[in-house]
Phi, psi and omega in degrees: 000126182283148179286148178288124182292329181235076182292152176286171180296323179294318180294320179296319179295319180296321179294319180293322180293330184279349182225150175225123181250121179236140176284157178305323181296318180294320179301313180294323179297314180296319180297312180294323179297320179295313181297319179296323181295313184284338179270342185296320184294306179295326178293317177298320178298317181297313180295324179294320179294319178298315180297317181296317180295321180296318179294326182275356181075018181270162178293134181275125180264146177281345179251146174301151182304321185297336180285347181296338181291339181275062179241137179245018184297323183282004177266357184300320180297319178296321179298318181294320178296319178295321182296329178284328185275319188227170176209170177064223183297320180301318178295319179298318179296313181295321180293322177298316178298318181300313181287331177296314178298316181295322179296319177298317178298318180296322179298320177296316180296323179299315179297316179294321181297320178298317180296319186283329187254000187292123176292327181293319179294320179293326182282316185263342184307308180301321180292319179294318178297321179298322178292312184291320185267306185287317185270307184274338179066030182266324180116191181251194182297325186247354183230131175258138175274124178264207181262153174057035176081012179271145177241150183226142180279127185305314180302329179289325177292320178295324177299318183284325186262351183279179179291166180299130184289346177265000178298130183305320180295320178296315181295324179295316179296320180292323180296331181268002186282340178288135183273343179223162177304325180293333182261011182303137183258130172259104192274351189265103179293331182296312182296322180293317182289322177297317178298319178299312180298317182299320180290322176293321182298329178297339178252012177073029183250132177277149177244135173237122182265132183231094176279116180281124186287156175287157180300320180289343174296323183263326184238058179294333181292340176280348177261319182217140180290350180292339184253073180291314179219137175228145181261340178229149180298143175285137180215167171299146181306333183271354186299313178301321179292324176301312180296319182298316182296319179295314181294328177294334177267010177080020180263132182280131178239120174257104183261109183278352185301312179300323178296316180294319179297319181293327186264359190291340179286345184271317180218158173286119186261354174229152177284143186293318187247023182226160180283345193256170177285166179277172174304323179294320178295317179296319180293321178298314180295316181298317181296316181287328176295319177299317177299319181298315181295322181286318181296325180271005176051047181274347180238140179290160178297146182202148177299122185293147176259149178254117180254114180291153177246144175236138176285136179209174176213162178218151179224126186199155170273134183296162181297329178288323176296323179294330179285340174270105181298132182071034185297331180299325181296336183260010175090010179261085183267198181281154174247146176250133180232148176264132185244153168246099186278125182270137178241161173292160179307331180272006177091354178282162180303145182295145175212155179295149182246108182302334181267011179291160181270355179235132178246127181252119174258124184208165179253211185293340175295333176268334181282332183297138186071010179233315181272119186302323184295344179278349172083009183244026178088177183228165173072011186230016185279185184299318183291317178299316180294324178296315178299322179297315183283329176282339184058043177206158180291155180226136172265153183209149167233110185237126179220127178296139171074153175053049178295349178296335181212338192298315182289322176295322179294318178298318177299314179298320179296318179297319179295320179298326179285358181090006177267102188279086180290344181266359181299127178078001183280143177249329183220139169243124173261122183250103180256139176205156177293134183301331180298336179297336179300326182259338188243346188274166175258107187269069181297148172273121186250129179278128181253023179294139179275121182248187176242143182299128180293124179271126178250142180299129179229142172285162179299323180295320180293318179297319178295326180295321178296315179296323178296324178296323180292329183272335184293128182291332183247015175092183183228145181272130178226161172233149179189173180252133182286119176271322181203146178217137177271166183240142178283165174294160178298131179307133180087356184268349179232169179280002182245126186272352180237145178211139177258134176248169184236143178234129173265114185252129178244171180052045187277131176228158174220119184065028179081002181245149178304142185234126174053045179071015176070005176221135176214167170249134179243125170265142178204167177290128173256338178209132178228127180052043177065027178230130178295140181271172179296335181297336181289349178275351177294150179228157179300138179092350180281142173267129184232153173245123187227149171258122189237159169222153183302138180299327182299335181283337184238001185300322180298330183275321188246354188293341183265357179285156175308128185226131179258105187277160171290146178262024180257112185296329181294333182291345180302327187268000181277155174295140183250134179232167181239134176290111191302140180233155179302323183286354177290342187099003179231196182283156177284168179296140176291148176304134188266126172272150188229142182210130181279171188293344180275351182100000177285120188272134173244129184262130180235129177059031173079008181244130183258139181284159172294152182297140179256127179302143178296147180290138178292150178297131183301138177249151177302145179296153181303134177085357182259126177240144180251140181295139179288151179298136178082002179292149179298137182274151180292155178296147178085009183298317180300318179296319180294322177295319176300318181298310181294322179299318180293322176299318179296319180298316181292319179297327180275353180287145178272357180292143181248031180293152180286341184216164174243134180274125181260221183266144176059032176080007178288141179246142182232133181298128178296323179298320179292321179293322176301319181296309187288349178271356187271347181079211184301137188228012181235171182065220181296328182297334181299332182293337180254341183261335185280146175270358182296140182287327184264125182304324182278006178245020186258343186262108180293327182297315181297320181292319180294317179296320179299317179295317179299318181292322176300312181295321182299319179295334179267005179077026182245138179269159180228135169237122179267131183236084177284125179279119187291163174293138181302324182292334178285335179268327181237062178297332179290337176270348179269319184232128174292135180110346175262126182277150179300328181296328180293325180293329183257009185264008183104347176284120180250146184252014183235054183299325181294319180290329174296320177296322180293318177298324177295323177294322176297315181297320179298327180275002178082019180267125178281141183212167176242119180277091184287334178299313178297317180300313183288323178295321177296323180293335181286345183292333178265185179267062185257162177296163177298147178269350175236152170289143186291324187240031183220158179280349189259169176284165181271170174304323179294319177300320178298317180300317179298318182295316180298319179294318181295322177293322178301317180297325179287323187276327189307320183289348185291132183301320182296330179285320181295337181277354182277153174266121185279157175251162182254128176236156178232160179256146172228110182280142182210133177273132178224163174253135181235149174256117183297149182285355176271353181270148171268174184298326185294326184255009185297314185298320182282346185251017180295141183239134180265127180225159177256118181260135174264101177281133181262128180228164180220139178269117177235121181056039178076006181238146180284130183226148178271144176298150179224145177306138185241112181299335183270001181293147177285351181244127176244131176256120178233151180161199185267204186293350173294340174274350184251338183298133184064014177243318189268347184076189181062230180288356173268013167080318184197172176243159171068011181232019182271190181296320178301317181291319180292327174293320177301318179298313184287321184273343182075027177196151175290150177248158173281151185225130169232086182251138180233148171276139184101216186286131174266005183289295181254315185305323181296319178289328176297316178298322178295319180293328182293343177294333177057030179248007181053028178056043181302134178083357182275144177248332187213137172244129176250116186252113186243127179203157178282146184294337181297338180293343178305322183238335190266357179285119180290325179283342172076200186241075180287149171277106185261127179284080180289319178256119183254000000 
């Protein structure tokens, strides 16, 4: 087609838009300009750091400061521990996980380091903030500017405008947001609060939940002109459902939002430049909460106390104004508030009463006007006002920030130490910021009352601890940092102060062991939005610190935002405080620092004592390593193929529920994840388990505890772990493994064999189904597992019932029973495996033969039924329900309960649950409250994947009371 010699203006414009002609010089100029632009910032940062270090007389580094976070030096101790525990592929897998976690942590530190040290941010930050705040009136990253001088916290706006926090998709994304097991997020507030209530109910204590509303919930018109008038408080879309679910479970919810909305026209109920309510708002909530407790008769009658009030006032800039650097320039000045300060009956300052019948757990909404460090006065907070209106003493645990778990965690820690904070309590009020429902980590906290762990101490060490308690200015100690927590980034939260925790080992004082050589130290990690010198400490460093007992300063500092250690063992250690001038004693001594290798780092001009070099690691007792060139065991090639396939699946980014094996066999991804983790009990459970609570991660401890409970009641236990399908059918899991290898004595579950040996050592009777099923494969028998389902087949059930009969038959109590007669009726059915989706269900139907168990009663055919009065109880997961319950369990009358009835000649009792058989089955058994009266034997059946993949974990459940 020839070009138009006289194009129109439109045609010419279209032609020009479709092509761009650049000369080589322009191309090179643009390329170089682009490269210079993107390189200028890091190059400028590097030159600025060199100049700054030179002026300060510091050593000039060839690497930018931000790259220092990519250090793996502090992982050497972990590497040595792994080398002692594992070898070969197991060591490689564990080492990969270790470095993966460290790399994720380093990436976060790298990002924070760039933000904190950037010269460009320091140079342009004030100008950009002036534009955003002063000119545009929009706010900063964490603070939104509202109308008429009001400020709003960004997370509270996100809570109100974001998706429903109970939406399954939202909860799934939040659950996956933790980068390490220690940072795992439990997103469901309902399950956490129900668990909390259930534990309190066991001690006869009522729970009242108090979600403190966001400022924009009550004053949306101060944020946007669109909300001139509202008749109901603004909330997250899931909030009504949250309240409904709690009330449906019998949990009391005191929602102050409607009260505040109704009363807001009379007084300002929230502070203009702060996230919290005003004194009038706190007093209104306290008065109505007191009325609620009295009307519902939650507290017993008591002679009323008279608490005098004193008029006071406070003047302060709100926490949101403090987050806006230079807020005074933008008109956000100080606010003055009038306070009603509550005093004790004798006129002394108000204080919490440990022997009170009501315990108040709260965050900064309860601390404001109470905690001096918040700058809004003391003695006038929510708890003080509640005590005034109730006319009775109140106990309290108040900690700023993270109300979703911190106060419950503090309560749990005190109980574990043997300090019964719940003794004599009738009511617990649980207050938290409503935004925590969508943003918080709702950990499940164990409230079991424990005994303080006694550690061997020399007389000198014990005397040193007592001397520290008596010394007015603290005691000097030295030790090596085992673990240290980190404060939030300055300016990223509404709280300008934060306490961090240090786990100190090899602790000495005056050259003598101190406090069992291990202690926990609390210290300031952030003060007035500035990171302290303590944040420069690193794991493995030897430090010298001046400390005083935490008990002496807890009343003063215990309510500040605190980042606790995630090490459950540290709960039982003595706690100290890094002495400060404002404590009334001496400041902390300059700390000398030394890494674990003995390389000394000098801080503040003081050098540490020399640290002995670490001894070369030796193999653990009882551990032998194969000599080089030793003959390898049979089946090694098959095992390598098996492990290689597990690694491939583990490294895949696919999130499928199953993995497709050979000949159409399907294998649960969750089950494969479990068998790839290695050792899963004892200390290893803390890193392999998905359970949120550290004390619920060890299956061995839970099984032994259950066995001991039953033993004391004269009841026997048989544990029946259902093996992984891949361990029984490795040839169907990996191409290249022959069926003969699976049945030739070669086992692919060495870790599970070790666990069974640990059970046997503890005196726990068990049934090794892997051996049973592998032996069954030697003949021409049907499969023991369904091909496209997570469960065993009818034939597998028959084998298990027969094996249990052989174990039970020799027992005298069983031989004394009169047996009943049952018969089998075989029937072919088609089943759809639970690993299939709806789209592939029709093509994946599997034909199996079910043995239905029947009994003739009065000349009529009858199906066996679980018998509560049976001496044998079967408890467990869906393996006890498959082919028993019908519906998605495929059939009725052909499951393990019926087959046991056939083999034993009697019906058995059944406690079967869908989902995890680890803890829920025992919880259901405990709820019967009959102490298993009349029972002789408990058969506990569960899939092995629950050892690590159960989110609820392996709790010690008091089945026998």
